[in-house]
Amino acid sequence: MLTYISNPDKLQKFRLCLFDILVVLLVFILSYAFRILFYEGQSLIQIIGRISWLIIPGTIIHVIVFYIFGLYDDFQLKNRKLLFINIFLSVGVATVLVALVSYLFPQEKIGRLITSLHFFLMLGVVYIWRILYLLTLYHPEKRKLIIAGCDELVEKMIQTIDEGSDVYQLRGLVMAPETQDVCLIQTPPAIPVYDSLQAALTAIDPDTIVFTQQRVALPGDNRRLIDLKFKGKEIFDGTTFYAWLLGRIPVSNISEQWVMFTGQTGSFKPGFYTNIKRLLDISIALGVLICFSPFLLLVAAIIKLDSKGPVFFRQERLGLDEKPFTLYK
């Protein structure tokens, strides 16, 4: 758990999820209070003993559905129209599921009025909470970026990042000495320019490297870049990064090869499918772990008696989207 939340991105999602749990519970309680005060005309003290225990699984259902609809992804926080659409869909699906669970337990069911109030309150409260989170608590750690090469796209990328990027911080440019004087890029004074990619890598240790069409050579190029990818670095060609950064494809700069091999991952793995698969993977893994835990404890004890050192050891592996993770054996 400590390993998980030590990552700034994971910590941010964990914090958002924790607050969501509190928000959903609060909205359930507000729905009960609204019914007692305005629909039944009774004292708020009546709320004691009226709240069903089903609000606990109901809260869990909401958080799981939020995850499936991608409400913990960064890009949804920044796109308010998409954020509202997915909040509407996720709250609607979660409300239907809560109603189904409620009718399985007729003695403890939440009731149609509470469910309806909860739906409308959730729409407003969750949306407002997400906006407040974006404005106050959302502080993503920017990735250190270097751009290697020089073409007409680079100036637009620099301008976009300089105007305020939530993801990237330009830390250096790499240009061959013979191109530095003729390059049309208006480099900000604070951005250093390096003669070689090797010098930039040594000085900056970037998180992201972008290669333009006018490629800057690196000794042992392919091998070194593969090593960097295994260390979790992002490596883009200029056209792909431009499309990612500005949200549009530079048609005049794309090649037939780029069209052939780029942008296919999303068509095979839409976010909705990926999130459901992730939940199934975790659920199955936890189920197997629980079933075999007595056997695993026995094996751990045998290992400890037979060998020196710890029972578990850690190794770093490269996972989905080439992101490194810690594997426990």
CSV table of C-alpha atoms in Angstrom, one decimal, residues 42-192:
chain,number,residue,atom,x,y,z
A,42,GLN,CA,-40.9,15.3,10.9
A,43,SER,CA,-37.9,16.3,13.1
A,44,LEU,CA,-34.4,15.5,11.8
A,45,ILE,CA,-33.9,13.4,14.9
A,46,GLN,CA,-36.0,10.7,13.2
A,47,ILE,CA,-33.0,10.1,10.9
A,48,ILE,CA,-31.5,8.0,13.6
A,49,GLY,CA,-32.4,4.4,12.9
A,50,ARG,CA,-33.9,5.2,9.5
A,51,ILE,CA,-30.7,4.9,7.5
A,52,SER,CA,-30.3,1.5,5.8
A,53,TRP,CA,-27.0,-0.4,6.0
A,54,LEU,CA,-27.3,-0.8,2.2
A,55,ILE,CA,-25.8,2.6,1.8
A,56,ILE,CA,-22.4,1.0,2.5
A,57,PRO,CA,-22.5,-1.5,-0.5
A,58,GLY,CA,-24.2,1.4,-2.4
A,59,THR,CA,-21.2,3.6,-1.8
A,60,ILE,CA,-18.9,0.8,-3.0
A,61,ILE,CA,-21.0,0.3,-6.1
A,62,HIS,CA,-20.7,4.1,-6.9
A,63,VAL,CA,-16.9,4.1,-6.6
A,64,ILE,CA,-16.5,1.0,-8.8
A,65,VAL,CA,-18.8,2.5,-11.5
A,66,PHE,CA,-16.9,5.8,-11.3
A,67,TYR,CA,-13.7,3.8,-12.0
A,68,ILE,CA,-15.2,2.0,-14.9
A,69,PHE,CA,-16.3,5.2,-16.5
A,70,GLY,CA,-12.9,6.7,-16.1
A,71,LEU,CA,-13.6,9.4,-13.5
A,72,TYR,CA,-10.2,8.9,-11.9
A,73,ASP,CA,-8.4,9.6,-15.2
A,74,ASP,CA,-6.6,13.0,-15.5
A,75,PHE,CA,-7.9,13.8,-19.0
A,76,GLN,CA,-11.5,13.7,-17.7
A,77,LEU,CA,-10.8,16.3,-15.0
A,78,LYS,CA,-9.6,18.7,-17.6
A,79,ASN,CA,-12.5,18.2,-20.1
A,80,ARG,CA,-15.6,19.6,-18.2
A,81,LYS,CA,-18.1,18.6,-20.9
A,82,LEU,CA,-16.8,15.0,-21.0
A,83,LEU,CA,-16.6,15.0,-17.2
A,84,PHE,CA,-20.3,15.9,-16.8
A,85,ILE,CA,-21.4,13.3,-19.4
A,86,ASN,CA,-19.5,10.6,-17.6
A,87,ILE,CA,-20.7,11.7,-14.2
A,88,PHE,CA,-24.3,11.6,-15.5
A,89,LEU,CA,-23.8,8.1,-17.0
A,90,SER,CA,-21.9,6.7,-14.0
A,91,VAL,CA,-24.4,8.1,-11.4
A,92,GLY,CA,-27.3,6.7,-13.5
A,93,VAL,CA,-25.8,3.2,-13.7
A,94,ALA,CA,-24.8,3.2,-10.0
A,95,THR,CA,-28.3,4.3,-9.0
A,96,VAL,CA,-29.9,1.5,-11.0
A,97,LEU,CA,-27.5,-1.1,-9.4
A,98,VAL,CA,-28.2,0.3,-5.9
A,99,ALA,CA,-32.0,0.0,-6.6
A,100,LEU,CA,-31.5,-3.6,-7.7
A,101,VAL,CA,-29.5,-4.4,-4.6
A,102,SER,CA,-32.1,-2.6,-2.4
A,103,TYR,CA,-35.0,-4.8,-3.8
A,104,LEU,CA,-33.0,-7.9,-2.9
A,105,PHE,CA,-33.3,-6.9,0.7
A,106,PRO,CA,-36.9,-5.6,1.1
A,107,GLN,CA,-36.6,-5.2,4.9
A,108,GLU,CA,-33.7,-2.8,4.4
A,109,LYS,CA,-34.5,-1.3,1.0
A,110,ILE,CA,-33.6,2.3,0.5
A,111,GLY,CA,-36.8,3.3,-1.3
A,112,ARG,CA,-37.7,5.0,-4.5
A,113,LEU,CA,-37.8,8.6,-3.1
A,114,ILE,CA,-34.4,8.3,-1.5
A,115,THR,CA,-33.0,6.8,-4.6
A,116,SER,CA,-34.4,9.5,-6.8
A,117,LEU,CA,-33.2,12.3,-4.5
A,118,HIS,CA,-29.8,10.6,-4.3
A,119,PHE,CA,-29.5,10.6,-8.1
A,120,PHE,CA,-30.1,14.3,-8.6
A,121,LEU,CA,-28.0,15.4,-5.6
A,122,MET,CA,-25.2,13.2,-6.8
A,123,LEU,CA,-25.1,14.8,-10.2
A,124,GLY,CA,-24.6,18.2,-8.8
A,125,VAL,CA,-22.4,17.4,-5.8
A,126,VAL,CA,-20.0,15.1,-7.7
A,127,TYR,CA,-19.6,17.5,-10.6
A,128,ILE,CA,-19.0,20.5,-8.2
A,129,TRP,CA,-16.6,18.4,-6.1
A,130,ARG,CA,-14.6,17.4,-9.2
A,131,ILE,CA,-14.3,21.1,-10.3
A,132,LEU,CA,-13.2,22.2,-6.8
A,133,TYR,CA,-10.7,19.4,-6.7
A,134,LEU,CA,-9.3,20.5,-10.1
A,135,LEU,CA,-9.0,24.1,-8.9
A,136,THR,CA,-7.6,23.4,-5.4
A,137,LEU,CA,-6.1,20.0,-4.8
A,138,TYR,CA,-5.1,18.8,-8.3
A,139,HIS,CA,-1.3,19.3,-8.6
A,140,PRO,CA,0.0,16.9,-11.2
A,141,GLU,CA,3.8,16.4,-11.3
A,142,LYS,CA,5.0,17.7,-14.6
A,143,ARG,CA,7.2,15.4,-16.8
A,144,LYS,CA,10.6,16.7,-17.8
A,145,LEU,CA,10.7,17.0,-21.5
A,146,ILE,CA,13.5,17.5,-24.1
A,147,ILE,CA,13.0,17.9,-27.8
A,148,ALA,CA,15.7,16.6,-30.1
A,149,GLY,CA,15.8,18.1,-33.6
A,150,CYS,CA,14.4,21.1,-35.4
A,151,ASP,CA,11.4,21.4,-37.8
A,152,GLU,CA,8.4,23.6,-38.1
A,153,LEU,CA,6.4,21.7,-35.5
A,154,VAL,CA,8.8,22.3,-32.7
A,155,GLU,CA,8.0,26.1,-32.4
A,156,LYS,CA,4.3,25.3,-32.0
A,157,MET,CA,5.0,22.7,-29.4
A,158,ILE,CA,7.3,25.0,-27.5
A,159,GLN,CA,4.7,27.8,-27.6
A,160,THR,CA,2.0,25.4,-26.3
A,161,ILE,CA,4.1,24.2,-23.4
A,162,ASP,CA,5.3,27.7,-22.6
A,163,GLU,CA,1.6,29.0,-22.4
A,164,GLY,CA,0.9,26.4,-19.7
A,165,SER,CA,0.9,22.7,-19.9
A,166,ASP,CA,-0.4,20.6,-17.0
A,167,VAL,CA,1.7,17.6,-18.1
A,168,TYR,CA,5.0,18.6,-19.5
A,169,GLN,CA,7.8,21.0,-18.6
A,170,LEU,CA,10.3,21.8,-21.4
A,171,ARG,CA,13.8,21.4,-19.9
A,172,GLY,CA,16.0,21.5,-23.0
A,173,LEU,CA,16.4,21.4,-26.8
A,174,VAL,CA,18.9,19.3,-28.7
A,175,MET,CA,20.1,20.7,-32.1
A,176,ALA,CA,23.2,19.9,-34.1
A,177,PRO,CA,25.7,22.8,-34.0
A,178,GLU,CA,25.3,23.5,-37.8
A,179,THR,CA,21.5,24.0,-37.5
A,180,GLN,CA,21.4,26.2,-34.4
A,181,ASP,CA,22.0,29.4,-36.3
A,182,VAL,CA,19.6,28.7,-39.1
A,183,CYS,CA,16.7,27.2,-37.0
A,184,LEU,CA,13.7,29.5,-37.0
A,185,ILE,CA,12.6,28.4,-33.5
A,186,GLN,CA,12.4,31.2,-31.0
A,187,THR,CA,13.8,29.4,-28.0
A,188,PRO,CA,12.8,30.9,-24.5
A,189,PRO,CA,15.9,32.2,-22.8
A,190,ALA,CA,15.6,29.9,-19.8
A,191,ILE,CA,15.6,26.7,-22.0
A,192,PRO,CA,19.2,25.4,-22.6
